Each structure stands twice: as structure tokens, then as C-alpha cells.
Coordinates of C-alpha atoms in Angstrom, one line a residue:
X1 CA -14.6 40.1 9.1
X2 CA -18.3 38.2 8.8
X3 CA -21.7 38.7 7.3
X4 CA -22.8 39.9 11.0
X5 CA -26.3 42.0 12.0
X6 CA -25.6 41.9 7.5
X7 CA -28.2 39.6 6.5
X8 CA -29.8 41.6 4.3
X9 CA -26.1 42.6 2.1
X10 CA -25.5 38.3 2.2
X11 CA -28.7 37.8 0.4
X12 CA -27.7 40.5 -1.7
X13 CA -24.0 39.7 -3.0
X14 CA -25.5 34.9 -2.5
X15 CA -28.5 35.8 -4.8
X16 CA -26.8 38.1 -7.4
X17 CA -23.4 36.0 -7.7
X18 CA -25.2 32.5 -8.0
X19 CA -27.5 34.5 -10.5
X20 CA -24.2 35.6 -12.3
X21 CA -23.7 31.7 -12.2
X22 CA -26.7 30.0 -13.3
X23 CA -26.7 32.7 -15.7
X24 CA -23.6 31.4 -17.6
X25 CA -23.8 28.1 -17.3
X26 CA -27.8 28.2 -19.0
X27 CA -26.8 30.2 -21.7
X28 CA -29.2 32.6 -20.5
X29 CA -27.1 35.8 -21.0
X30 CA -28.7 37.3 -23.1
X31 CA -31.7 37.5 -21.4
X32 CA -30.4 40.3 -19.2
X33 CA -28.3 42.5 -21.1
X34 CA -30.9 45.4 -23.2
X35 CA -30.6 47.1 -26.8
X36 CA -32.9 50.1 -26.9
X37 CA -33.9 49.2 -30.3
X38 CA -33.8 45.7 -31.0
X39 CA -35.2 45.0 -26.9
X40 CA -37.9 47.6 -26.4
X41 CA -38.4 49.4 -29.2
X42 CA -38.6 46.1 -32.0
X43 CA -40.1 43.8 -29.9
X44 CA -42.1 45.4 -26.9
X45 CA -39.8 43.1 -24.5
X46 CA -40.7 45.5 -21.1
X47 CA -39.8 43.5 -19.0
X48 CA -36.2 44.1 -19.7
X49 CA -35.8 46.6 -17.1
X50 CA -36.9 44.3 -14.7
X51 CA -34.3 41.6 -15.7
X52 CA -31.4 43.8 -16.3
X53 CA -29.4 44.8 -13.0
X54 CA -30.0 40.7 -11.7
X55 CA -26.7 39.8 -12.4
X56 CA -23.3 40.4 -14.3
X57 CA -22.3 38.7 -17.2
X58 CA -18.3 38.5 -17.0
X59 CA -16.2 37.0 -13.6
X60 CA -14.6 40.2 -13.3
X61 CA -18.2 42.5 -12.7
X62 CA -19.2 39.8 -10.5
X63 CA -16.2 39.7 -8.8
X64 CA -15.2 43.3 -8.0
X65 CA -19.2 43.6 -7.2
X66 CA -19.5 41.5 -3.9
X67 CA -16.5 43.7 -3.6
X68 CA -18.6 46.6 -3.3
X69 CA -21.2 45.3 -1.7
X70 CA -19.3 43.3 1.5
X71 CA -16.7 46.5 2.8
X72 CA -20.8 48.0 2.0
X73 CA -22.2 46.1 4.5
X74 CA -21.6 48.9 7.0
X75 CA -24.7 50.9 6.0
X76 CA -27.2 47.8 6.8
X77 CA -25.4 47.2 10.6
X78 CA -25.4 50.4 11.4
X79 CA -30.0 52.0 9.4
X80 CA -30.3 48.0 10.7
X81 CA -32.0 45.1 8.4
X82 CA -35.0 46.3 7.5
X83 CA -35.1 50.4 6.3
X84 CA -31.6 49.3 4.3
X85 CA -34.3 46.1 2.2
X86 CA -36.6 49.5 2.4
X87 CA -34.0 51.2 0.5
X88 CA -32.7 48.2 -1.7
X89 CA -36.3 48.1 -2.8
X90 CA -37.3 51.7 -4.0
X91 CA -33.1 52.2 -4.9
X92 CA -34.2 48.9 -7.3
X93 CA -37.6 50.5 -8.5
X94 CA -36.0 53.7 -9.2
X95 CA -33.0 52.0 -11.4
X96 CA -35.2 50.2 -12.8
X97 CA -36.8 52.0 -15.0
X98 CA -34.6 55.6 -14.8
X99 CA -32.0 54.1 -17.1
X100 CA -33.4 52.7 -20.3
X101 CA -36.4 55.9 -20.5
X102 CA -33.5 58.4 -20.7
X103 CA -32.0 56.4 -22.6
X104 CA -35.0 56.2 -25.2
X105 CA -36.2 59.5 -24.4
X106 CA -33.5 60.9 -24.5
X107 CA -29.5 59.6 -25.4
X108 CA -30.5 57.3 -27.7
X109 CA -32.0 60.1 -30.2
X110 CA -29.5 62.7 -29.8
X111 CA -26.5 60.0 -30.4
X112 CA -28.4 58.8 -33.7
X113 CA -28.4 55.5 -31.9
X114 CA -25.2 55.0 -31.4
X115 CA -25.7 55.3 -27.1
X116 CA -28.3 52.4 -27.4
X117 CA -26.8 49.6 -25.6
X118 CA -27.8 49.3 -21.2
X119 CA -25.0 46.3 -20.1
X120 CA -26.7 43.3 -16.6
X121 CA -25.5 43.8 -13.9
X122 CA -26.7 45.8 -10.2
X123 CA -24.3 48.7 -11.1
X124 CA -26.9 51.6 -9.9
X125 CA -28.0 50.2 -6.8
X126 CA -24.7 49.2 -5.7
X127 CA -24.3 52.9 -6.3
X128 CA -26.6 54.4 -4.4
X129 CA -25.4 52.2 -1.7
X130 CA -22.9 53.6 -2.1
X131 CA -23.8 57.4 -2.5
X132 CA -24.2 56.0 1.7
X133 CA -20.9 55.4 2.4
X134 CA -19.7 58.5 1.0
X135 CA -22.4 60.6 3.6
X136 CA -21.8 58.3 6.7
X137 CA -19.3 56.2 7.3
X138 CA -16.1 59.1 7.8
X139 CA -12.3 58.3 7.2
X140 CA -10.1 56.8 9.2
X141 CA -6.8 57.9 8.0
X142 CA -5.3 59.4 4.8
X143 CA -2.1 58.0 3.5
X144 CA 0.4 59.6 0.2
X145 CA 1.2 58.1 -3.2
X146 CA 4.8 60.3 -4.6
X147 CA 5.0 60.9 -8.3
X148 CA 8.2 60.9 -8.1
X149 CA 11.0 57.9 -7.9
X150 CA 14.0 60.0 -5.9
X151 CA 13.6 61.6 -1.5
X152 CA 10.6 64.0 -1.1
X153 CA 11.9 67.9 -0.8
X154 CA 9.9 68.9 1.6
X155 CA 5.2 69.1 2.2
X156 CA 4.7 70.7 -2.0
X157 CA 6.8 67.2 -3.3
X158 CA 4.1 65.8 -5.7
X159 CA 2.1 63.7 -4.5
X160 CA -1.2 61.7 -4.3
X161 CA -3.4 61.7 -1.3
X162 CA -5.5 58.3 -0.7
X163 CA -7.3 57.7 2.3
X164 CA -9.2 54.4 3.2
X165 CA -11.8 54.7 2.3
X166 CA -10.0 55.0 -1.8
X167 CA -10.2 51.3 -2.7
X168 CA -13.6 51.1 -2.3
X169 CA -14.1 54.2 -4.7
X170 CA -12.1 52.3 -6.6
X171 CA -13.6 49.3 -6.9
X172 CA -17.0 50.7 -8.2
X173 CA -15.1 52.8 -10.7
X174 CA -13.9 49.9 -12.6
X175 CA -17.6 48.6 -11.8
X176 CA -18.7 51.9 -13.4
X177 CA -16.4 51.6 -16.8
X178 CA -16.2 48.5 -16.9
X179 CA -19.1 48.6 -20.1
X180 CA -19.4 52.6 -21.0
X181 CA -21.2 54.1 -21.9
X182 CA -24.0 52.9 -20.9
X183 CA -22.8 51.4 -16.5
X184 CA -21.7 55.2 -16.8
X185 CA -24.8 56.1 -17.0
X186 CA -26.5 53.1 -14.1
X187 CA -24.1 54.6 -12.4
X188 CA -25.0 58.1 -12.4
X189 CA -28.2 57.4 -12.0
X190 CA -28.0 55.4 -8.9
X191 CA -25.9 57.5 -7.2
X192 CA -28.3 60.6 -7.7
X193 CA -31.1 58.1 -6.4
X194 CA -29.6 57.3 -3.5
X195 CA -28.5 60.5 -3.3
X196 CA -32.8 62.2 -3.3
X197 CA -33.7 59.5 -1.1
X198 CA -31.6 60.4 1.1
X199 CA -32.1 64.1 1.0
X200 CA -35.9 63.6 1.5
X201 CA -35.9 64.8 -2.2
X202 CA -38.2 61.6 -3.0
X203 CA -42.2 61.4 -2.5
X204 CA -42.2 60.9 1.3
X205 CA -44.5 57.8 1.2
X206 CA -41.1 56.3 -0.4
X207 CA -38.7 56.7 2.4
X208 CA -40.6 56.0 5.2
X209 CA -42.2 53.4 3.6
X210 CA -40.6 49.5 5.7
X211 CA -40.5 46.3 4.5
X212 CA -43.1 43.8 7.0
X213 CA -40.9 42.9 9.8
X214 CA -40.5 39.2 9.2
X215 CA -39.0 39.8 5.5
X216 CA -35.8 40.4 7.2
X217 CA -36.3 37.9 10.2
X218 CA -38.3 39.9 12.7
X219 CA -41.0 37.2 12.8
X220 CA -40.1 36.3 17.3
X221 CA -38.9 40.0 18.6
X222 CA -41.5 41.8 20.9
X223 CA -43.8 44.9 20.1
X224 CA -42.2 47.9 22.0
X225 CA -45.7 47.4 23.6
X226 CA -44.8 43.9 25.2
X227 CA -41.5 45.9 25.6
X228 CA -43.3 48.4 28.0
X229 CA -45.5 46.3 30.0
X230 CA -42.4 43.7 30.9
X231 CA -40.5 47.6 32.6
X232 CA -44.5 48.2 34.0
X233 CA -44.0 44.6 35.7
X234 CA -40.7 44.2 36.3
X235 CA -41.3 47.8 37.8
X236 CA -43.4 47.0 40.6
X237 CA -41.8 43.6 41.4
X238 CA -39.6 46.3 42.3
X239 CA -41.1 48.6 44.8
X240 CA -43.3 45.5 46.4
X241 CA -39.7 43.9 47.7
X242 CA -38.1 46.9 48.3
X243 CA -40.7 47.7 50.7
X244 CA -40.9 44.1 52.5
X245 CA -36.7 44.8 53.1
X246 CA -38.1 48.6 54.5
X247 CA -40.1 46.3 56.9
X248 CA -37.6 43.5 57.5
X249 CA -35.8 45.9 58.3
X250 CA -37.6 47.5 60.6
X251 CA -39.0 44.6 62.5
X252 CA -35.3 43.7 63.1
X253 CA -33.4 43.9 66.6
X254 CA -30.2 47.2 66.6
X255 CA -28.6 44.8 67.3
X256 CA -29.2 42.6 64.1
X257 CA -28.8 45.4 62.4
X258 CA -26.1 46.8 63.3
X259 CA -24.0 42.5 62.6
X260 CA -25.1 43.6 59.0
X261 CA -24.1 47.2 58.6
X262 CA -20.1 45.8 60.3
X263 CA -17.4 45.0 58.1
X264 CA -16.5 41.7 58.2
X265 CA -12.4 42.3 59.4
X266 CA -15.0 44.0 62.8
X267 CA -16.8 40.7 63.1
X268 CA -13.8 38.5 62.6
X269 CA -12.2 40.6 65.3
X270 CA -15.6 40.1 67.6
X271 CA -15.0 36.3 66.9
X272 CA -11.2 36.5 67.8
X273 CA -12.0 38.3 70.7
X274 CA -14.6 35.8 71.9
X275 CA -12.9 32.3 71.5
X276 CA -10.4 34.3 74.2

């Protein structure tokens, strides 16, 4: 239970928890949420679409967000850090633009200005990761929670069925409903972006793009060509060693060859016979 083989997840958790604490201590929370009418339409603060996913503004969201990212670190462990970091950056690009755009162009006019608020926090990114977790990780077991206090009367008794993955979905659901309806909009958009990325519905250049290796600490690793050269050199050395061993066996006498083929027990018996 650690961040082994998950450096990107560790960076995400430490980064957004630290940013949330810093925003609280420095009293700059008002820079991270978006009010469409005030910030976008009136003052044209477009930089907020790039800032609103950097941190949460209350402790409960910080807790559930950190736990959700930690529990889904298996995605990075299966994909590798480079692919996972690329997915996070591509997802962040879409989730930074799409929710404010939907809110500005559709929801706010249709609701006559009621739906105007987009809360701070990386909830869209977490739901994009959750879409991968839902598709990739199978459940290990299921269990039922009875709805009645009496003894069960059969298989059809009233009960709710859960799995070992249910707690992960509950934590993400808490984030989606924490500042309804803005948080739910971000969660839905994040899930759809993650699902589209997995099914290659996004532009191919984005799904195939990868961050440079040094970003995730791959600077010192050998390239495929270097590994291929090493393999060929080892094969040639092994072939030359095998040839030399064959020549030595041919030059050795039959007695020496027989001694090499005798077992340890036979050699001990011959030694005892020679002593008498």
C-alpha cells in the first residue's frame, strides 16, 4: 500500500493537496472558482479556465480527492508513468475548456442565469481516470447488504449488492455531488472525455502523443537500440564460449570425458576401492 511505480499519482496527490493548503493559507481561494457572468462575460478572466482544476477549496473535497487518486494508482502501474502522464495532460486540456464552454453557451442561457457557477477542483480529471478504472480493473468479490433486520428468507430477499470497487465509486460520487450542479457537470464531462480517450474517439494525434521520457524520470534508461546491441553482443560471446568448450572436450581424453560424466557417488566409490 504505497506509491510504488506510481510517481505521477504521487505528484498529483502532493501537488493538489499542497495547492489547496496554500490557497487557504494565502487567502486566494477566490481565484480558483468560475462565475460565468462575472469572471468570463464581464471581466474576461479567461485564465481561470486553466486554474480552476488546480486545487479544492474545502477539506472534505481534498480528503476524498486524494483518496480517489490513491486508490486508482493501479492505472498508472498498468499503463506506465509516461502513458499515464500523457493521458492526464490531454484530459486536463479538454476538461479545462469543455465545462466552462457548455456552461456559457448552453446551460446558463437555458436556465436564465441560474446555472452560473463552476467549482474549483480536479473532479473532471478524477472522473476521467475513473472511466479507465471502471473499464480496466475487474472486481475481486461481491457482497450484499440486507435491507431488513430479520433473518434472510431466501435468495430473493431485499438486499443491495456491492463489490470491492464500490467504495471507490462512492468517494468519486461524493465529489460529483459536493457542489451540485457545477461539480456534477465537471464529473460528467470528465467521464465522457476519459471514455472517448479510451475508445480512440478523440483526435489520433492526441491519443498517440506521449510526454518526453525525462518528464517521468526516464532520462537514464537505455533505448531499444542499445538493448538490441547488448543482446547481440551477449549472443556472440555465448556462441564463442560454446565453441571453445566443444574444442576442449574433443581434445580431452576418453578417460577424462568419462570422469566428467560420472556422478559424485561413483567417484566416491572408486576412491574407496583405490584405498584398499
